[in-house]
Short mmCIF file of C-alpha atoms and ligand atoms in Angstrom, two decimals:
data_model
loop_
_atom_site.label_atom_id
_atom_site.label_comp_id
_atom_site.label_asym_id
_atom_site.label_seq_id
_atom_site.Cartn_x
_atom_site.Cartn_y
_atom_site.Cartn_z
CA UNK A 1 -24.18 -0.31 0.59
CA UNK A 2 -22.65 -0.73 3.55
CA UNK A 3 -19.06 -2.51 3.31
CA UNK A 4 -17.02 -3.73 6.10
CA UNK A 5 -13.59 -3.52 5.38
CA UNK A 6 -11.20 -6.14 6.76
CA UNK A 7 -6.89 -5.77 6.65
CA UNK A 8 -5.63 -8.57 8.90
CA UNK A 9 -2.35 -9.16 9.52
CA UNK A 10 0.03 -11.72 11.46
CA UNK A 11 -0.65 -9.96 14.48
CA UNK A 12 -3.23 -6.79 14.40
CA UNK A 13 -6.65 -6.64 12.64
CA UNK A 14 -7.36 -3.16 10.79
CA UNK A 15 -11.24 -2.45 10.09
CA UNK A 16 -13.66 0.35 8.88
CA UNK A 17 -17.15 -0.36 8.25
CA UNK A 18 -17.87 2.16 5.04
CA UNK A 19 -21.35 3.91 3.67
CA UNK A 20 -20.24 3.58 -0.21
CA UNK A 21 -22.69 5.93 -1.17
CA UNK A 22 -21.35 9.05 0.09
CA UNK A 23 -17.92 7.57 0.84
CA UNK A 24 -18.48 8.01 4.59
CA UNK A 25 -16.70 5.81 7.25
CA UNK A 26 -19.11 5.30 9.53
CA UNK A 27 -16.32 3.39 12.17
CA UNK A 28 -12.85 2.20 12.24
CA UNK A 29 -10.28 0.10 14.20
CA UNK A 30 -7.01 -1.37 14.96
CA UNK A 31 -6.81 -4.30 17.08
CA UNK A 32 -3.19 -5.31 17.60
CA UNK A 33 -1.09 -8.15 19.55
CA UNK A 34 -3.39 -10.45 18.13
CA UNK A 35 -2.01 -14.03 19.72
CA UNK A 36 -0.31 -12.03 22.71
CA UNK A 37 -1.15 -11.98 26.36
CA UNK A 38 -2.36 -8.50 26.02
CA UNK A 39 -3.95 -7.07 23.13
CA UNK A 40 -4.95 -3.63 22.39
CA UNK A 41 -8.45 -2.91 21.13
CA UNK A 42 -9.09 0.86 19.34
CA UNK A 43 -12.54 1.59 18.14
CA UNK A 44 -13.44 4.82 16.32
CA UNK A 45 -17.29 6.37 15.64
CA UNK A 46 -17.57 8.57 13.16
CA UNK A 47 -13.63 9.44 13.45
CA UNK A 48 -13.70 9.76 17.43
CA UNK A 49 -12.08 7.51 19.18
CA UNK A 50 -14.91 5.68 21.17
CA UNK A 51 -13.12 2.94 22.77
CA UNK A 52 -10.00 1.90 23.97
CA UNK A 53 -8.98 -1.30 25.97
CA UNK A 54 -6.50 -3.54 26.88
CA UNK A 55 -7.76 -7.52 26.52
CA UNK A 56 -6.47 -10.97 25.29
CA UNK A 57 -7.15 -11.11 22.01
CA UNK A 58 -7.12 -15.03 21.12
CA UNK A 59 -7.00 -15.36 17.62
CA UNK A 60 -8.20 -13.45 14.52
CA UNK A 61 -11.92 -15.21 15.20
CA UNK A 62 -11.70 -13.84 18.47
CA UNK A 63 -10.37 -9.88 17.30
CA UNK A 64 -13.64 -10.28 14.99
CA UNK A 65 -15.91 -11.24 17.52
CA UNK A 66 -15.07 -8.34 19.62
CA UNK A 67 -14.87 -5.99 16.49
CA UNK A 68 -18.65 -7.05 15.92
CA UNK A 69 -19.67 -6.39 19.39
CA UNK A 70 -18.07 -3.12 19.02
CA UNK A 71 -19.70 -2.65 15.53
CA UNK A 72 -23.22 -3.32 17.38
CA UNK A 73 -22.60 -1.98 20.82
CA UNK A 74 -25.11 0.06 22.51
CA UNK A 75 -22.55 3.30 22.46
CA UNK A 76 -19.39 2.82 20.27
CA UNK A 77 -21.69 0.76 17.77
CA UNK A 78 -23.28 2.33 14.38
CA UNK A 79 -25.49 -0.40 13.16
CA UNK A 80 -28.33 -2.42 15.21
CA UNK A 81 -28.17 -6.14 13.11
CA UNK A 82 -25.25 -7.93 11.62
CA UNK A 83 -27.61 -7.83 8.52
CA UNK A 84 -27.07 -4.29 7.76
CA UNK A 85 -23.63 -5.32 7.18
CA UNK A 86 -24.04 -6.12 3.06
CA UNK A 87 -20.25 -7.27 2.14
CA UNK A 88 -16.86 -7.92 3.09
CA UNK A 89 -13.94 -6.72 1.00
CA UNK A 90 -10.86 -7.84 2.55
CA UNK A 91 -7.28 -7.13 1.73
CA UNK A 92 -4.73 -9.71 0.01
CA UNK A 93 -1.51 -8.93 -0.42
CA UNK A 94 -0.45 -11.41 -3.45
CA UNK A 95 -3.21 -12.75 -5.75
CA UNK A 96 -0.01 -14.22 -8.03
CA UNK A 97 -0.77 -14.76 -11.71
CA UNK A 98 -4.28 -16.29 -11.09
CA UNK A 99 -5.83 -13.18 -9.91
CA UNK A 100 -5.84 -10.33 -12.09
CA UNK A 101 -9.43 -8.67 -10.53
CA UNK A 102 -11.01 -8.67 -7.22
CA UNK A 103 -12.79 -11.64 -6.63
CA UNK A 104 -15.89 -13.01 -4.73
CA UNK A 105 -14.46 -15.42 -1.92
CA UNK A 106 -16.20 -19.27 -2.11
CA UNK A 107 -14.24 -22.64 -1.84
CA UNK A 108 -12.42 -22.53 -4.79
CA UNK A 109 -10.99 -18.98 -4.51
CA UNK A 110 -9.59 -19.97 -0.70
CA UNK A 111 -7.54 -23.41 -2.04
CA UNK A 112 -6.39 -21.18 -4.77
CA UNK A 113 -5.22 -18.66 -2.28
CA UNK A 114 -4.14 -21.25 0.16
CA UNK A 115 -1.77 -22.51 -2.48
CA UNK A 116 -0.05 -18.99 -3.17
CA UNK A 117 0.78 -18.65 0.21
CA UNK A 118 4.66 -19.24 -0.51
CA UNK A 119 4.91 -16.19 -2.65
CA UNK A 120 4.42 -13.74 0.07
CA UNK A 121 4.76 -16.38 3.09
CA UNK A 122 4.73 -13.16 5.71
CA UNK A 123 1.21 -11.66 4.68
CA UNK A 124 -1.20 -13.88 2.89
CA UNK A 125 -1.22 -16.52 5.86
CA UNK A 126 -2.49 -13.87 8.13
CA UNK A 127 -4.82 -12.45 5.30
CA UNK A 128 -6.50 -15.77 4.98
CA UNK A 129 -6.97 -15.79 8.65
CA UNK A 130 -8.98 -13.24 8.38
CA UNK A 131 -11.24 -14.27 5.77
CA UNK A 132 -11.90 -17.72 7.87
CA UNK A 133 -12.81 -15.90 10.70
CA UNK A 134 -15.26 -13.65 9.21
CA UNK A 135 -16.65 -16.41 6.74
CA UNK A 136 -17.65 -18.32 10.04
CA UNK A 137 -19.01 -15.66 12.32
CA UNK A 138 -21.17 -13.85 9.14
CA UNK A 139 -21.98 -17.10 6.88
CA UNK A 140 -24.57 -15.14 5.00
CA UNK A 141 -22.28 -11.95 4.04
CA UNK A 142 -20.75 -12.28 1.19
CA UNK A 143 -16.59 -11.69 1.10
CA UNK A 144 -14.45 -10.24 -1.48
CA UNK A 145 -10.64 -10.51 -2.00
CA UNK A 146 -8.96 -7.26 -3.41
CA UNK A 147 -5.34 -7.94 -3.84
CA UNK A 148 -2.53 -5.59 -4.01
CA UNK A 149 -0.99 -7.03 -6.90
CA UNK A 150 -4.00 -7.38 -9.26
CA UNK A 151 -3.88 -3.54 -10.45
CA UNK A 152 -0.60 -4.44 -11.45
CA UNK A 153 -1.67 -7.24 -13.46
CA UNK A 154 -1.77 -5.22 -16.83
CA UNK A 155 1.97 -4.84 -17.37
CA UNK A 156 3.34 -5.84 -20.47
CA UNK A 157 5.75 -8.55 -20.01
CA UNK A 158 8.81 -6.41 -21.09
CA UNK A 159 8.38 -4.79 -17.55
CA UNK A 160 7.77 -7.80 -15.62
CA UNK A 161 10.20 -10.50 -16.58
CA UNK A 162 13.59 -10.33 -15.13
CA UNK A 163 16.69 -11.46 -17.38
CA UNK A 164 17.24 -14.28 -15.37
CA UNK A 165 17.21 -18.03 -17.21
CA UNK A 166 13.41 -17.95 -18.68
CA UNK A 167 13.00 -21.16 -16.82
CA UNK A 168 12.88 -18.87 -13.41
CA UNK A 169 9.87 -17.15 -14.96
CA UNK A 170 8.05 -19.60 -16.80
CA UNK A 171 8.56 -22.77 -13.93
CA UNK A 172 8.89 -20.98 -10.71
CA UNK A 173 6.80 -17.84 -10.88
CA UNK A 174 9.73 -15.07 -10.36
CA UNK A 175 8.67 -11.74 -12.24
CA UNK A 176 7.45 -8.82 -11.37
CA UNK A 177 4.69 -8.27 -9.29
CA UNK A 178 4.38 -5.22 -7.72
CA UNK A 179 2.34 -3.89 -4.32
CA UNK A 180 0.42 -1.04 -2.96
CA UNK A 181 -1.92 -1.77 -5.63
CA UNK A 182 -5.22 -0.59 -4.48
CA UNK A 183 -3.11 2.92 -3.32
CA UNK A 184 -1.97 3.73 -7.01
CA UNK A 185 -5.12 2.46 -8.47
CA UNK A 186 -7.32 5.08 -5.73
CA UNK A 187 -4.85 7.75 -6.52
CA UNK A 188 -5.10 7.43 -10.41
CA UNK A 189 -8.93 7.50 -10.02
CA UNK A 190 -8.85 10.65 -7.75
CA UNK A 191 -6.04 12.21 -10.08
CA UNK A 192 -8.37 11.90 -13.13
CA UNK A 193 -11.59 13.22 -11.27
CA UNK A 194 -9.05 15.85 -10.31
CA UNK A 195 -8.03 16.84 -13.12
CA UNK A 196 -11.00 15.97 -15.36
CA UNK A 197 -9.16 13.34 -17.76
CA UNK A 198 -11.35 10.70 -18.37
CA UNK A 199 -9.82 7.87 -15.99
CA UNK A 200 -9.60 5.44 -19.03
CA UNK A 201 -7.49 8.51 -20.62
CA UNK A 202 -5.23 9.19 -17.75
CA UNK A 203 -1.25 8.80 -17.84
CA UNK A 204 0.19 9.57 -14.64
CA UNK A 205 3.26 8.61 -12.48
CA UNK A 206 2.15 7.41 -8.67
CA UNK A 207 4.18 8.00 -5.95
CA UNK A 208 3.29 5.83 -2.75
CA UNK A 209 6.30 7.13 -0.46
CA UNK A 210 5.33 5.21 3.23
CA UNK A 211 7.14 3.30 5.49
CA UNK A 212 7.39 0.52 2.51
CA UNK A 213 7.44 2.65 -0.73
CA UNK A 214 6.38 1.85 -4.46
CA UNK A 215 5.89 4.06 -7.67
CA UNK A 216 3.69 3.03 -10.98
CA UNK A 217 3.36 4.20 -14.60
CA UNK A 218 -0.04 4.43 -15.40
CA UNK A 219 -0.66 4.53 -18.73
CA UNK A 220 -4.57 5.04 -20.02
CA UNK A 221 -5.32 4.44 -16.73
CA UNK A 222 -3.73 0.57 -16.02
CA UNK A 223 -0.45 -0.04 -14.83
CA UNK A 224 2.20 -0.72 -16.87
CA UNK A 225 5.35 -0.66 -14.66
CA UNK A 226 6.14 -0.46 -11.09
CA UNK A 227 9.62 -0.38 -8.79
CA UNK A 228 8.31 -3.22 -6.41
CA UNK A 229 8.81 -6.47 -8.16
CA UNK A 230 8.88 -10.67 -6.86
CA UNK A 231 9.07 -9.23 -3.33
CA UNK A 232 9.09 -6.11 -1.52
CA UNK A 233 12.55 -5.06 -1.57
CA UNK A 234 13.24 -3.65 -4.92
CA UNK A 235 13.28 0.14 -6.58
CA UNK A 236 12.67 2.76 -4.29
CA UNK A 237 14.56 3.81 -0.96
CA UNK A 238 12.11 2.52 1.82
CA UNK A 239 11.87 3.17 5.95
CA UNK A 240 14.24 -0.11 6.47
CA UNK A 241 14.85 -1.38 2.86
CA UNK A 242 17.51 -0.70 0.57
CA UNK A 243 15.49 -0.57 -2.50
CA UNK A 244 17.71 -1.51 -5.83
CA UNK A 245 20.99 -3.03 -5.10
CA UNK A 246 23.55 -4.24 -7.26
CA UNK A 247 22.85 -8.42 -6.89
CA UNK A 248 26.63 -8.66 -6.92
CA UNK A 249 26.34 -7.03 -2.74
CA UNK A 250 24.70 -10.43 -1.23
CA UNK A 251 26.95 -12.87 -3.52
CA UNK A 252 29.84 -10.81 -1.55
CA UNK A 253 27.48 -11.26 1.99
CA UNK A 254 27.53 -14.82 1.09
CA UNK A 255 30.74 -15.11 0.19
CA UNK A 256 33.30 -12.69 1.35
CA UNK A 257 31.24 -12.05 4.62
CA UNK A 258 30.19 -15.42 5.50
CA UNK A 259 26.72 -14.17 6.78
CA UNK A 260 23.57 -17.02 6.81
CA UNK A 261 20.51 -16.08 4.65
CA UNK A 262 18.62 -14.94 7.79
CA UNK A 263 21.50 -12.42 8.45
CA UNK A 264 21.11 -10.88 5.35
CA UNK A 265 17.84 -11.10 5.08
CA UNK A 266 17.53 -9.41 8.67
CA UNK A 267 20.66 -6.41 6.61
CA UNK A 268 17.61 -6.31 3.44
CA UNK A 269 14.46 -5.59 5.33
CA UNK A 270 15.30 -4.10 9.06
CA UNK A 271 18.86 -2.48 8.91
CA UNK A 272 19.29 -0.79 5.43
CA UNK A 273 16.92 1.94 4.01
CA UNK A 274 16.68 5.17 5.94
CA UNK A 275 17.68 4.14 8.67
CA UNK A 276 21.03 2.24 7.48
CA UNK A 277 21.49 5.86 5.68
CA UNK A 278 21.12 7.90 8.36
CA UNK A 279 22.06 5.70 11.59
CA UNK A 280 19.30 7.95 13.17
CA UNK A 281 16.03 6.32 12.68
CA UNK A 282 13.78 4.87 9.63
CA UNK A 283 11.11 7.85 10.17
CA UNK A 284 11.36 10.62 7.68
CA UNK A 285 9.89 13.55 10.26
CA UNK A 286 13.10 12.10 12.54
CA UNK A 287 15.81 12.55 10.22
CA UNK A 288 14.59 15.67 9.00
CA UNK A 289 15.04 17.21 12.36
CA UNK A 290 18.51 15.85 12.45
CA UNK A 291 19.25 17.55 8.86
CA UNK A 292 18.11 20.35 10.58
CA UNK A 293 20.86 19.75 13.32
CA UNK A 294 23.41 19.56 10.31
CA UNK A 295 23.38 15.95 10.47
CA UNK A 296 25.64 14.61 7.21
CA UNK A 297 24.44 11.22 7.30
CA UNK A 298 20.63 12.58 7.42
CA UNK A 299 21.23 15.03 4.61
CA UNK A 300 22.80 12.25 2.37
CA UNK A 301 19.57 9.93 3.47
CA UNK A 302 17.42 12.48 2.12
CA UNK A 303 18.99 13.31 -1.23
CA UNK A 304 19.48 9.48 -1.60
CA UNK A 305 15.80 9.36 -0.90
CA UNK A 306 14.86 12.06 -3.14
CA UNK A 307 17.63 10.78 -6.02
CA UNK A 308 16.10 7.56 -6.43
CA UNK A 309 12.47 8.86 -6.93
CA UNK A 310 13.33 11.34 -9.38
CA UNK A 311 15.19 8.93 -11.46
CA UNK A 312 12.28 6.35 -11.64
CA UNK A 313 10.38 9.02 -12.68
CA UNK A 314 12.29 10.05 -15.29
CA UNK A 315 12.63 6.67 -16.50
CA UNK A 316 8.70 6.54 -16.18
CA UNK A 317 8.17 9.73 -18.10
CA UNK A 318 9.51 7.98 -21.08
CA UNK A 319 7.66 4.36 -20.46
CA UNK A 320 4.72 6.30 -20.62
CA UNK A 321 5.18 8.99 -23.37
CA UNK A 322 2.78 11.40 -22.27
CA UNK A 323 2.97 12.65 -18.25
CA UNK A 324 -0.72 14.03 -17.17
CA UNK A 325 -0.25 14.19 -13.75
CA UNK A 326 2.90 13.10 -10.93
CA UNK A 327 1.17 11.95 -7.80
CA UNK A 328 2.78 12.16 -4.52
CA UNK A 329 0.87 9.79 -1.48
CA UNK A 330 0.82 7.92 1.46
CA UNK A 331 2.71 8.86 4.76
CA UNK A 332 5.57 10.63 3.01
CA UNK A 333 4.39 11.69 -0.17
CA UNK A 334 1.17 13.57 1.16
CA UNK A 335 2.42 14.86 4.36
CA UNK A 336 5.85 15.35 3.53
CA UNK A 337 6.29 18.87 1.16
CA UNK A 338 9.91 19.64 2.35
CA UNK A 339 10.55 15.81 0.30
CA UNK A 340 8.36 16.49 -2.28
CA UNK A 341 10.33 19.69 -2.81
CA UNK A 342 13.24 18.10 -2.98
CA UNK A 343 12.13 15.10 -5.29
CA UNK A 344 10.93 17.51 -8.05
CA UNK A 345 14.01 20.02 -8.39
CA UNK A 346 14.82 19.08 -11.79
CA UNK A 347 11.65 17.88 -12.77
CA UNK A 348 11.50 20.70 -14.89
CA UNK A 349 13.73 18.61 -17.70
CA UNK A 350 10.20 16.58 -18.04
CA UNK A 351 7.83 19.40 -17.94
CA UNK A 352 6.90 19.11 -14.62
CA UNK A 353 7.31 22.82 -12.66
CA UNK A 354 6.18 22.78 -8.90
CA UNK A 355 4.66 25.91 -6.91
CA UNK A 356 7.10 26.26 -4.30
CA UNK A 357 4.19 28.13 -2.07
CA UNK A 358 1.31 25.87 -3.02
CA UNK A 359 3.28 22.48 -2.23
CA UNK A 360 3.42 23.38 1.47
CA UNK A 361 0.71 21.50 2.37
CA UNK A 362 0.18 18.40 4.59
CA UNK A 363 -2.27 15.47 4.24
CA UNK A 364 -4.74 17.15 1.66
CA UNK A 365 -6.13 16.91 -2.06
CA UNK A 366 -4.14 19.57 -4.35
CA UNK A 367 -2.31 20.61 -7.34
CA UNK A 368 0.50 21.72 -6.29
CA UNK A 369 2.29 22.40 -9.79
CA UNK A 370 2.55 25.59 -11.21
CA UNK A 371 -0.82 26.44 -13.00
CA UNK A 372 0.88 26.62 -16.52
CA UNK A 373 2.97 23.25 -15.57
CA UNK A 374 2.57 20.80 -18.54
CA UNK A 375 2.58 18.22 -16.29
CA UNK A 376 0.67 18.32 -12.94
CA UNK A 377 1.90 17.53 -9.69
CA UNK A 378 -0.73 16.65 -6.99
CA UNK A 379 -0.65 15.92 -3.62
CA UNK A 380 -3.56 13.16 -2.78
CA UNK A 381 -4.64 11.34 0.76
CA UNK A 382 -4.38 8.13 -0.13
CA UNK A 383 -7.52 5.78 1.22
CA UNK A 384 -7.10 2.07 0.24
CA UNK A 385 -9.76 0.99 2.64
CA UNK A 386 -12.20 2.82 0.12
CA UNK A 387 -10.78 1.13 -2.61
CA UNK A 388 -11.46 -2.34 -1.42
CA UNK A 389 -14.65 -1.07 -0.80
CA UNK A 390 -15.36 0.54 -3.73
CA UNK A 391 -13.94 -2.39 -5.69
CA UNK A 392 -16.55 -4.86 -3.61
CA UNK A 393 -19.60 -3.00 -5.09
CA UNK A 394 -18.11 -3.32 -8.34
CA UNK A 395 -17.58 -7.49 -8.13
CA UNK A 396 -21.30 -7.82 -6.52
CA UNK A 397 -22.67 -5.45 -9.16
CA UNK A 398 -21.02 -7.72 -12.24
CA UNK A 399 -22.94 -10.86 -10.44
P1 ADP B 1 3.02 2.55 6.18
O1 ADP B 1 3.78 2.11 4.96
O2 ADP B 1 3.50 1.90 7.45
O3 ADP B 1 1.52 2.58 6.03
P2 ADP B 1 2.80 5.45 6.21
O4 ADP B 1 2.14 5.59 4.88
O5 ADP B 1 2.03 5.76 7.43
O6 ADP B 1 3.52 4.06 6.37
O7 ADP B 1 4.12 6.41 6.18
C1 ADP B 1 5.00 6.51 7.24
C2 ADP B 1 6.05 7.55 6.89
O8 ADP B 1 5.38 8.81 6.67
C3 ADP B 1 7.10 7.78 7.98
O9 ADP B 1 8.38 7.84 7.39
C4 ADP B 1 6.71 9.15 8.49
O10 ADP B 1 7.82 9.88 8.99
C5 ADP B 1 6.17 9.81 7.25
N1 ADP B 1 5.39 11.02 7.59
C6 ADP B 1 4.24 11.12 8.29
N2 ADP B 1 3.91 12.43 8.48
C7 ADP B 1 4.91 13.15 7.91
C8 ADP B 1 5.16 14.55 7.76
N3 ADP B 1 4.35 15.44 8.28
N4 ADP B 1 6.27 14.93 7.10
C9 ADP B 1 7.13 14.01 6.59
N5 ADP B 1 6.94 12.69 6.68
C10 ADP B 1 5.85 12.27 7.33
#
């Protein structure tokens, strides 16, 4: 089948247009300053960038419309009808309690997502954007919603409801969540082909260390804890966010400091992090140059970093009993091997030995453990766009 892939965001439309037979992206693109008096239009064949321009980009209808023509053209194009196009599988970042699977888009599903909007009032909007635009340009195709939270809809709810008054969980929706959930559920799968566990079989601890960064207990292969929780600020150290704070901080902000909520909200998501750490920059591969310089404020971000990983997967190790594998992706976590070093020294206490020598890799499949490690420790490209597509075969094959 052929699947085309849709990520759409407040401002910049991501797309790949996937052969799920062999797995084989047959084009890709960003289009970006969606809304803006100039956008930017990137179109890949086969992995080669094709085409590049500059253009107004109207809205979302109108970055589809010119994805389409690209998707058709004469040169950059790989298909010759809009009909070879079979599905759409579109991200969503917060399917709430009401979506625990992917789902096939009609009617119903978009009020229902229309009136979720408030629990992640930055992405959804733009996410349901998308999924207007392409259900009026391609009528006939059928769309599918893959959320980021439904893998993580199989915790128990000892892990996902905070000791707040009950009322917060049971009136207004506040647990835990949890993101990135199409990355942890595509590295589990890959982990257990890996490794040959059967994936209903597998235990493993996922790693998704990116710009925003999230790690899961998977336990016989569902998830059963994660460190992102109601939002997207929680658990680990990310590129701009603090990760777990003591509450106790913003009462202070609030009080003490005087700031407004938009102040410390601004402190929560843009300022802290890495970059609050370091005072350098929020991009790993930057502040491990400046370590390199003997910068003290770089080194400190990094075993920060590297502290607060290792903990959670301590703490993970015993949610889940049994460790098959530890799973290091996304931007950081399969590129970066001088981190990953530094995240397992002491991993050892858990059973978990790397290969110093095989962990100096960047960007590819491995074990990188020691071969007579209990535990495994892999390095694995993450690919959510194959996920959504992968998981839009599976809803149109249940019809
Ligand atoms: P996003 O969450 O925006 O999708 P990515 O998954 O692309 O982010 O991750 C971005 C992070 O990955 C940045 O901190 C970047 O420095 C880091 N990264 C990319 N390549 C490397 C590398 N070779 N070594 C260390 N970190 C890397």
């Amino acid at each position: 089948m052929k699947v085309l892939v849709i990520n759409s965001g407040s401002s910049s439309i991501k797309y790949q247009l996937i052969e799920t037979e062999d797995e084989n992206c047959l084009a890709s693109g960003l289009i970006e300053r969606v809304s803006l008096p100039v956008g930017i239009i990137s179109h890949k064949k086969h992995g080669e960038l094709s085409h590049k321009e500059e253009a107004p980009v109207k809205d979302h209808q109108a970055g589809l419309d010119m994805m389409l023509k690209l998707l058709l053209h004469e040169k950059h194009g790989v298909i010759r009808s809009y009909r070879e196009i079979d599905a759409i599988g579109h991200r969503v970042v917060h399917g709430g309690e009401k979506f625990t699977h992917s789902v096939k888009i009609d009617d119903k599903v978009m009020e229902a997502l229309e009136s979720s909007t408030y629990l992640a009032p930055l992405h959804n909007p733009a996410n349901i954007l998308g999924i207007k635009a392409a259900r009026h340009l391609l009528p006939d195709i059928p769309n599918i919603a893959v959320f980021d939270t439904a893998f993580h809809q199989t915790m128990p709810k000892v892990a996902y409801v905070y000791a707040l008054p009950y009322e917060f969980y049971e009136k207004r929706g506040i647990r835990k969540y949890g993101f990135h959930g199409t990355s942890h559920q595509y590295v589990s799968l890959k982990a257990a082909e890996t490794l040959d566990i059967p994936y209903d079989k597998i235990c493993a601890i996922t790693c998704h260390l990116g710009n925003g960064c999230s790690i899961a207990a998977v336990k016989d292969g569902k998830s059963v804890d994660t460190s992102l929780g109601y939002g997207t600020m929680c658990g680990l150290v990310m590129g701009t966010r603090a990760g777990d704070i003591d509450p106790a901080i913003i009462v202070s902000m609030v009080e003490e400091l005087k700031l407004t909520p938009s102040e410390i909200k601004n402190i929560l998501y843009k300022q802290s992090g890495l970059l609050g750490l370091s005072g350098v920059s929020s991009d790993m591969r930057d502040i491990e140059k400046e370590e390199e310089k003997n910068n003290e404020r770089a080194k400190i971000a990094l075993d920060i970093f590297a502290d607060r990983v290792r903990k959670y997967i301590g703490a993970y190790a015993v949610t889940l009993g049994k460790v098959d594998a530890i799973v290091f992706t996304a931007g950081i976590g399969e590129n970066g091997w001088e981190i990953r070093e530094r995240i397992c020294r002491g991993l050892e206490a858990i059973g978990a030995h790397l290969d110093i020598e095989k962990n100096k890799i960047r960007g590819k499949l491995a074990v990188v453990s020691k071969d007579e490690s209990p535990v495994k420790i892999l390095s694995i490209p993450t690919n959510e766009e194959m996920m959504i597509a992968k998981e839009t075969v599976k809803i149109l094959s249940e019809e």
